[in-house]
GROMACS .gro file of N, CA and C in nm:
model
  363
    1GLU      N    1   2.184  -9.814   2.378
    1GLU     CA    2   2.256  -9.906   2.293
    1GLU      C    3   2.401  -9.860   2.281
    2GLU      N    4   2.490  -9.954   2.280
    2GLU     CA    5   2.633  -9.925   2.273
    2GLU      C    6   2.672  -9.879   2.132
    3CYS      N    7   2.760  -9.778   2.127
    3CYS     CA    8   2.811  -9.729   1.999
    3CYS      C    9   2.920  -9.824   1.949
    4THR      N   10   2.910  -9.867   1.827
    4THR     CA   11   3.009  -9.956   1.771
    4THR      C   12   3.083  -9.886   1.658
    5HIS      N   13   3.202  -9.936   1.629
    5HIS     CA   14   3.282  -9.879   1.520
    5HIS      C   15   3.249  -9.954   1.392
    6ASP      N   16   3.141  -9.915   1.330
    6ASP     CA   17   3.103  -9.978   1.205
    6ASP      C   18   3.058  -9.870   1.107
    7GLY      N   19   2.995  -9.912   1.000
    7GLY     CA   20   2.950  -9.816   0.899
    7GLY      C   21   2.857  -9.712   0.955
    8ASN      N   22   2.772  -9.749   1.052
    8ASN     CA   23   2.680  -9.653   1.111
    8ASN      C   24   2.753  -9.543   1.187
    9ALA      N   25   2.860  -9.579   1.257
    9ALA     CA   26   2.938  -9.479   1.329
    9ALA      C   27   3.003  -9.382   1.231
   10ALA      N   28   3.054  -9.435   1.120
   10ALA     CA   29   3.116  -9.350   1.019
   10ALA      C   30   3.012  -9.258   0.956
   11GLU      N   31   2.894  -9.312   0.929
   11GLU     CA   32   2.786  -9.230   0.870
   11GLU      C   33   2.742  -9.121   0.967
   12LEU      N   34   2.733  -9.155   1.094
   12LEU     CA   35   2.695  -9.057   1.195
   12LEU      C   36   2.800  -8.947   1.206
   13ALA      N   37   2.926  -8.985   1.209
   13ALA     CA   38   3.035  -8.887   1.216
   13ALA      C   39   3.034  -8.796   1.093
   14LYS      N   40   3.013  -8.855   0.975
   14LYS     CA   41   3.009  -8.776   0.853
   14LYS      C   42   2.891  -8.680   0.854
   15ALA      N   43   2.776  -8.726   0.903
   15ALA     CA   44   2.658  -8.638   0.911
   15ALA      C   45   2.685  -8.521   1.005
   16ALA      N   46   2.752  -8.546   1.116
   16ALA     CA   47   2.787  -8.438   1.208
   16ALA      C   48   2.883  -8.340   1.143
   17LEU      N   49   2.982  -8.392   1.071
   17LEU     CA   50   3.077  -8.305   1.000
   17LEU      C   51   3.005  -8.223   0.893
   18ASP      N   52   2.911  -8.285   0.823
   18ASP     CA   53   2.833  -8.214   0.721
   18ASP      C   54   2.754  -8.098   0.784
   19ALA      N   55   2.691  -8.125   0.898
   19ALA     CA   56   2.611  -8.021   0.965
   19ALA      C   57   2.701  -7.906   1.010
   20LEU      N   58   2.815  -7.938   1.066
   20LEU     CA   59   2.908  -7.833   1.109
   20LEU      C   60   2.961  -7.753   0.990
   21THR      N   61   2.986  -7.823   0.879
   21THR     CA   62   3.033  -7.755   0.759
   21THR      C   63   2.927  -7.658   0.707
   22GLN      N   64   2.801  -7.700   0.709
   22GLN     CA   65   2.694  -7.610   0.665
   22GLN      C   66   2.687  -7.487   0.755
   23MET      N   67   2.707  -7.507   0.885
   23MET     CA   68   2.709  -7.393   0.976
   23MET      C   69   2.823  -7.298   0.941
   24CYS      N   70   2.935  -7.353   0.895
   24CYS     CA   71   3.053  -7.271   0.864
   24CYS      C   72   3.039  -7.192   0.735
   25MET      N   73   2.926  -7.209   0.665
   25MET     CA   74   2.900  -7.124   0.549
   25MET      C   75   2.878  -6.980   0.596
   26ASP      N   76   2.844  -6.966   0.723
   26ASP     CA   77   2.832  -6.835   0.785
   26ASP      C   78   2.965  -6.805   0.853
   27ASP      N   79   3.031  -6.697   0.813
   27ASP     CA   80   3.164  -6.664   0.864
   27ASP      C   81   3.168  -6.652   1.016
   28GLU      N   82   3.065  -6.593   1.073
   28GLU     CA   83   3.063  -6.576   1.219
   28GLU      C   84   3.057  -6.712   1.289
   29CYS      N   85   2.977  -6.803   1.237
   29CYS     CA   86   2.969  -6.938   1.295
   29CYS      C   87   3.104  -7.009   1.285
   30ALA      N   88   3.171  -6.995   1.172
   30ALA     CA   89   3.301  -7.059   1.155
   30ALA      C   90   3.403  -7.005   1.254
   31THR      N   91   3.397  -6.876   1.279
   31THR     CA   92   3.489  -6.815   1.375
   31THR      C   93   3.458  -6.860   1.517
   32VAL      N   94   3.331  -6.860   1.552
   32VAL     CA   95   3.291  -6.903   1.687
   32VAL      C   96   3.326  -7.049   1.708
   33LEU      N   97   3.306  -7.132   1.608
   33LEU     CA   98   3.338  -7.274   1.621
   33LEU      C   99   3.486  -7.292   1.655
   34ARG      N  100   3.572  -7.221   1.587
   34ARG     CA  101   3.715  -7.232   1.614
   34ARG      C  102   3.752  -7.174   1.749
   35GLN      N  103   3.699  -7.057   1.781
   35GLN     CA  104   3.736  -6.989   1.904
   35GLN      C  105   3.680  -7.055   2.029
   36GLN      N  106   3.556  -7.096   2.024
   36GLN     CA  107   3.489  -7.147   2.144
   36GLN      C  108   3.502  -7.298   2.163
   37HIS      N  109   3.547  -7.367   2.060
   37HIS     CA  110   3.556  -7.513   2.068
   37HIS      C  111   3.689  -7.564   2.013
   38PRO      N  112   3.800  -7.521   2.074
   38PRO     CA  113   3.931  -7.563   2.021
   38PRO      C  114   3.952  -7.714   2.028
   39ALA      N  115   3.893  -7.781   2.125
   39ALA     CA  116   3.905  -7.927   2.132
   39ALA      C  117   3.838  -7.992   2.012
   40GLY      N  118   3.726  -7.936   1.968
   40GLY     CA  119   3.657  -7.987   1.850
   40GLY      C  120   3.742  -7.970   1.725
   41PHE      N  121   3.811  -7.858   1.717
   41PHE     CA  122   3.904  -7.833   1.606
   41PHE      C  123   4.009  -7.944   1.602
   42ASP      N  124   4.062  -7.979   1.719
   42ASP     CA  125   4.163  -8.085   1.728
   42ASP      C  126   4.105  -8.221   1.688
   43VAL      N  127   3.981  -8.247   1.727
   43VAL     CA  128   3.916  -8.375   1.693
   43VAL      C  129   3.899  -8.385   1.542
   44VAL      N  130   3.854  -8.278   1.479
   44VAL     CA  131   3.832  -8.280   1.334
   44VAL      C  132   3.966  -8.299   1.262
   45ALA      N  133   4.069  -8.230   1.308
   45ALA     CA  134   4.202  -8.248   1.249
   45ALA      C  135   4.251  -8.391   1.271
   46GLY      N  136   4.220  -8.447   1.386
   46GLY     CA  137   4.257  -8.586   1.413
   46GLY      C  138   4.189  -8.683   1.319
   47LEU      N  139   4.063  -8.656   1.286
   47LEU     CA  140   3.992  -8.743   1.190
   47LEU      C  141   4.057  -8.737   1.052
   48LEU      N  142   4.113  -8.623   1.018
   48LEU     CA  143   4.180  -8.608   0.890
   48LEU      C  144   4.317  -8.676   0.891
   49PHE      N  145   4.398  -8.643   0.990
   49PHE     CA  146   4.537  -8.689   0.991
   49PHE      C  147   4.557  -8.826   1.057
   50SER      N  148   4.468  -8.866   1.145
   50SER     CA  149   4.477  -8.997   1.212
   50SER      C  150   4.338  -9.058   1.222
   51PRO      N  151   4.282  -9.100   1.110
   51PRO     CA  152   4.144  -9.150   1.111
   51PRO      C  153   4.133  -9.279   1.191
   52PRO      N  154   4.014  -9.305   1.244
   52PRO     CA  155   3.994  -9.430   1.320
   52PRO      C  156   4.003  -9.551   1.228
   53VAL      N  157   4.104  -9.632   1.250
   53VAL     CA  158   4.126  -9.748   1.163
   53VAL      C  159   4.026  -9.860   1.188
   54GLU      N  160   3.944  -9.846   1.291
   54GLU     CA  161   3.845  -9.948   1.322
   54GLU      C  162   3.728  -9.947   1.223
   55LEU      N  163   3.718  -9.844   1.143
   55LEU     CA  164   3.606  -9.836   1.049
   55LEU      C  165   3.610  -9.952   0.951
   56ALA      N  166   3.494  -9.982   0.901
   56ALA     CA  167   3.475 -10.103   0.822
   56ALA      C  168   3.563 -10.111   0.697
   57ASP      N  169   3.576 -10.005   0.623
   57ASP     CA  170   3.651 -10.014   0.499
   57ASP      C  171   3.724  -9.884   0.470
   58SER      N  172   3.821  -9.893   0.381
   58SER     CA  173   3.902  -9.776   0.349
   58SER      C  174   3.820  -9.667   0.281
   59GLY      N  175   3.713  -9.704   0.210
   59GLY     CA  176   3.626  -9.604   0.148
   59GLY      C  177   3.558  -9.518   0.252
   60ALA      N  178   3.513  -9.581   0.360
   60ALA     CA  179   3.449  -9.506   0.469
   60ALA      C  180   3.550  -9.415   0.537
   61ILE      N  181   3.671  -9.464   0.552
   61ILE     CA  182   3.776  -9.383   0.616
   61ILE      C  183   3.806  -9.262   0.529
   62GLU      N  184   3.825  -9.283   0.400
   62GLU     CA  185   3.857  -9.171   0.311
   62GLU      C  186   3.743  -9.071   0.304
   63GLU      N  187   3.620  -9.120   0.303
   63GLU     CA  188   3.505  -9.029   0.300
   63GLU      C  189   3.500  -8.944   0.426
   64LEU      N  190   3.528  -9.005   0.540
   64LEU     CA  191   3.532  -8.931   0.667
   64LEU      C  192   3.647  -8.829   0.666
   65GLN      N  193   3.760  -8.868   0.611
   65GLN     CA  194   3.872  -8.775   0.600
   65GLN      C  195   3.837  -8.658   0.507
   66CYS      N  196   3.771  -8.686   0.397
   66CYS     CA  197   3.731  -8.579   0.304
   66CYS      C  198   3.632  -8.484   0.371
   67ALA      N  199   3.538  -8.539   0.447
   67ALA     CA  200   3.441  -8.455   0.518
   67ALA      C  201   3.512  -8.370   0.622
   68SER      N  202   3.613  -8.425   0.687
   68SER     CA  203   3.693  -8.349   0.784
   68SER      C  204   3.771  -8.238   0.715
   69ALA      N  205   3.832  -8.271   0.602
   69ALA     CA  206   3.907  -8.170   0.526
   69ALA      C  207   3.815  -8.058   0.479
   70ARG      N  208   3.695  -8.096   0.436
   70ARG     CA  209   3.599  -7.994   0.390
   70ARG      C  210   3.562  -7.900   0.504
   71LEU      N  211   3.531  -7.954   0.622
   71LEU     CA  212   3.497  -7.868   0.736
   71LEU      C  213   3.613  -7.776   0.769
   72LEU      N  214   3.733  -7.830   0.775
   72LEU     CA  215   3.850  -7.746   0.805
   72LEU      C  216   3.871  -7.639   0.698
   73ARG      N  217   3.847  -7.676   0.572
   73ARG     CA  218   3.867  -7.580   0.463
   73ARG      C  219   3.763  -7.469   0.469
   74PHE      N  220   3.638  -7.503   0.506
   74PHE     CA  221   3.535  -7.400   0.522
   74PHE      C  222   3.572  -7.306   0.637
   75MET      N  223   3.628  -7.362   0.742
   75MET     CA  224   3.671  -7.277   0.854
   75MET      C  225   3.787  -7.188   0.810
   76PHE      N  226   3.880  -7.243   0.733
   76PHE     CA  227   3.995  -7.166   0.685
   76PHE      C  228   3.953  -7.052   0.593
   77ALA      N  229   3.842  -7.066   0.525
   77ALA     CA  230   3.796  -6.964   0.431
   77ALA      C  231   3.772  -6.830   0.500
   78VAL      N  232   3.751  -6.833   0.630
   78VAL     CA  233   3.728  -6.711   0.706
   78VAL      C  234   3.863  -6.652   0.745
   79GLU      N  235   3.888  -6.530   0.704
   79GLU     CA  236   4.018  -6.465   0.727
   79GLU      C  237   4.062  -6.472   0.873
   80ARG      N  238   3.968  -6.453   0.966
   80ARG     CA  239   4.003  -6.453   1.109
   80ARG      C  240   4.050  -6.588   1.159
   81ASN      N  241   4.025  -6.694   1.085
   81ASN     CA  242   4.067  -6.828   1.127
   81ASN      C  243   4.201  -6.870   1.068
   82ARG      N  244   4.249  -6.799   0.970
   82ARG     CA  245   4.365  -6.846   0.893
   82ARG      C  246   4.493  -6.856   0.975
   83ARG      N  247   4.511  -6.768   1.068
   83ARG     CA  248   4.634  -6.771   1.148
   83ARG      C  249   4.648  -6.905   1.221
   84THR      N  250   4.537  -6.954   1.274
   84THR     CA  251   4.539  -7.082   1.345
   84THR      C  252   4.589  -7.194   1.254
   85PHE      N  253   4.541  -7.195   1.131
   85PHE     CA  254   4.582  -7.300   1.037
   85PHE      C  255   4.727  -7.282   0.997
   86LYS      N  256   4.769  -7.159   0.975
   86LYS     CA  257   4.908  -7.133   0.936
   86LYS      C  258   5.005  -7.174   1.044
   87GLU      N  259   4.963  -7.164   1.169
   87GLU     CA  260   5.047  -7.206   1.281
   87GLU      C  261   5.045  -7.357   1.299
   88ALA      N  262   4.935  -7.421   1.262
   88ALA     CA  263   4.919  -7.565   1.288
   88ALA      C  264   4.970  -7.654   1.175
   89LEU      N  265   4.968  -7.604   1.052
   89LEU     CA  266   5.004  -7.688   0.938
   89LEU      C  267   5.139  -7.647   0.880
   90PRO      N  268   5.225  -7.744   0.851
   90PRO     CA  269   5.350  -7.711   0.783
   90PRO      C  270   5.320  -7.666   0.639
   91ALA      N  271   5.411  -7.592   0.582
   91ALA     CA  272   5.390  -7.532   0.449
   91ALA      C  273   5.358  -7.636   0.342
   92TYR      N  274   5.422  -7.753   0.348
   92TYR     CA  275   5.398  -7.854   0.245
   92TYR      C  276   5.258  -7.915   0.254
   93ILE      N  277   5.187  -7.895   0.366
   93ILE     CA  278   5.048  -7.935   0.379
   93ILE      C  279   4.956  -7.816   0.355
   94LEU      N  280   4.997  -7.701   0.404
   94LEU     CA  281   4.914  -7.580   0.393
   94LEU      C  282   4.891  -7.541   0.247
   95ALA      N  283   4.995  -7.544   0.166
   95ALA     CA  284   4.981  -7.500   0.026
   95ALA      C  285   4.875  -7.580  -0.050
   96PRO      N  286   4.879  -7.714  -0.050
   96PRO     CA  287   4.773  -7.787  -0.121
   96PRO      C  288   4.636  -7.771  -0.054
   97PHE      N  289   4.635  -7.748   0.077
   97PHE     CA  290   4.510  -7.724   0.148
   97PHE      C  291   4.447  -7.594   0.098
   98VAL      N  292   4.526  -7.491   0.084
   98VAL     CA  293   4.478  -7.362   0.035
   98VAL      C  294   4.432  -7.375  -0.111
   99ASP      N  295   4.506  -7.452  -0.189
   99ASP     CA  296   4.475  -7.467  -0.332
   99ASP      C  297   4.339  -7.531  -0.359
  100ILE      N  298   4.280  -7.596  -0.259
  100ILE     CA  299   4.148  -7.657  -0.278
  100ILE      C  300   4.045  -7.553  -0.317
  101GLY      N  301   4.052  -7.436  -0.256
  101GLY     CA  302   3.955  -7.330  -0.285
  101GLY      C  303   3.851  -7.319  -0.176
  102ASN      N  304   3.779  -7.208  -0.178
  102ASN     CA  305   3.680  -7.178  -0.074
  102ASN      C  306   3.542  -7.233  -0.106
  103TYR      N  307   3.476  -7.284  -0.004
  103TYR     CA  308   3.335  -7.320  -0.006
  103TYR      C  309   3.297  -7.416  -0.118
  104LEU      N  310   3.378  -7.518  -0.138
  104LEU     CA  311   3.347  -7.622  -0.236
  104LEU      C  312   3.287  -7.740  -0.164
  105TRP      N  313   3.164  -7.780  -0.200
  105TRP     CA  314   3.092  -7.882  -0.126
  105TRP      C  315   3.126  -8.026  -0.166
  106PRO      N  316   3.140  -8.061  -0.294
  106PRO     CA  317   3.159  -8.203  -0.329
  106PRO      C  318   3.283  -8.263  -0.262
  107LEU      N  319   3.265  -8.379  -0.200
  107LEU     CA  320   3.377  -8.443  -0.131
  107LEU      C  321   3.490  -8.482  -0.226
  108GLU      N  322   3.457  -8.507  -0.351
  108GLU     CA  323   3.559  -8.547  -0.448
  108GLU      C  324   3.669  -8.442  -0.462
  109VAL      N  325   3.634  -8.317  -0.439
  109VAL     CA  326   3.731  -8.207  -0.449
  109VAL      C  327   3.844  -8.226  -0.347
  110TYR      N  328   3.813  -8.290  -0.236
  110TYR     CA  329   3.908  -8.305  -0.126
  110TYR      C  330   3.991  -8.433  -0.133
  111GLN      N  331   3.957  -8.524  -0.224
  111GLN     CA  332   4.027  -8.652  -0.234
  111GLN      C  333   4.176  -8.637  -0.263
  112PRO      N  334   4.219  -8.554  -0.358
  112PRO     CA  335   4.364  -8.543  -0.381
  112PRO      C  336   4.439  -8.496  -0.256
  113PHE      N  337   4.382  -8.404  -0.182
  113PHE     CA  338   4.446  -8.357  -0.059
  113PHE      C  339   4.453  -8.469   0.044
  114VAL      N  340   4.343  -8.542   0.062
  114VAL     CA  341   4.340  -8.652   0.159
  114VAL      C  342   4.441  -8.759   0.119
  115ARG      N  343   4.452  -8.788  -0.008
  115ARG     CA  344   4.549  -8.889  -0.053
  115ARG      C  345   4.692  -8.841  -0.031
  116LEU      N  346   4.714  -8.711  -0.046
  116LEU     CA  347   4.845  -8.654  -0.014
  116LEU      C  348   4.876  -8.674   0.135
  117VAL      N  349   4.779  -8.642   0.220
  117VAL     CA  350   4.795  -8.659   0.364
  117VAL      C  351   4.823  -8.806   0.397
  118ASN      N  352   4.748  -8.896   0.337
  118ASN     CA  353   4.765  -9.038   0.364
  118ASN      C  354   4.900  -9.089   0.316
  119GLY      N  355   4.954  -9.027   0.213
  119GLY     CA  356   5.085  -9.066   0.161
  119GLY      C  357   5.202  -9.024   0.249
  120LEU      N  358   5.175  -8.938   0.345
  120LEU     CA  359   5.281  -8.891   0.434
  120LEU      C  360   5.319  -8.993   0.541
  121SER      N  361   5.227  -9.085   0.569
  121SER     CA  362   5.255  -9.179   0.679
  121SER      C  363   5.331  -9.301   0.633
   0.00000   0.00000   0.00000
């Protein structure tokens, strides 16, 4: 069956991000994910900074962005990963990203950061 850009695609993407985030609760997994899968790191960042506009509604887009921000924040929580983020994010994005805190699961925690990111465009 063909993959379509609808609510199911957004739910599937969010479920994948959730699974990866759970894996990143283990520091070694978070480090390996960044080191061994740099293209995946770029894809997750792309979902945050340039979400697929084909999704059904803005709520689904924001939820996907929050899930992306959460995965990136869990990866950032590992000291060995921080240099990559510091090189990739400008200071005006990095500071609020850091202020979110480590290992916070509720997506609502990431909404102010996502709204800040969305306000940049």
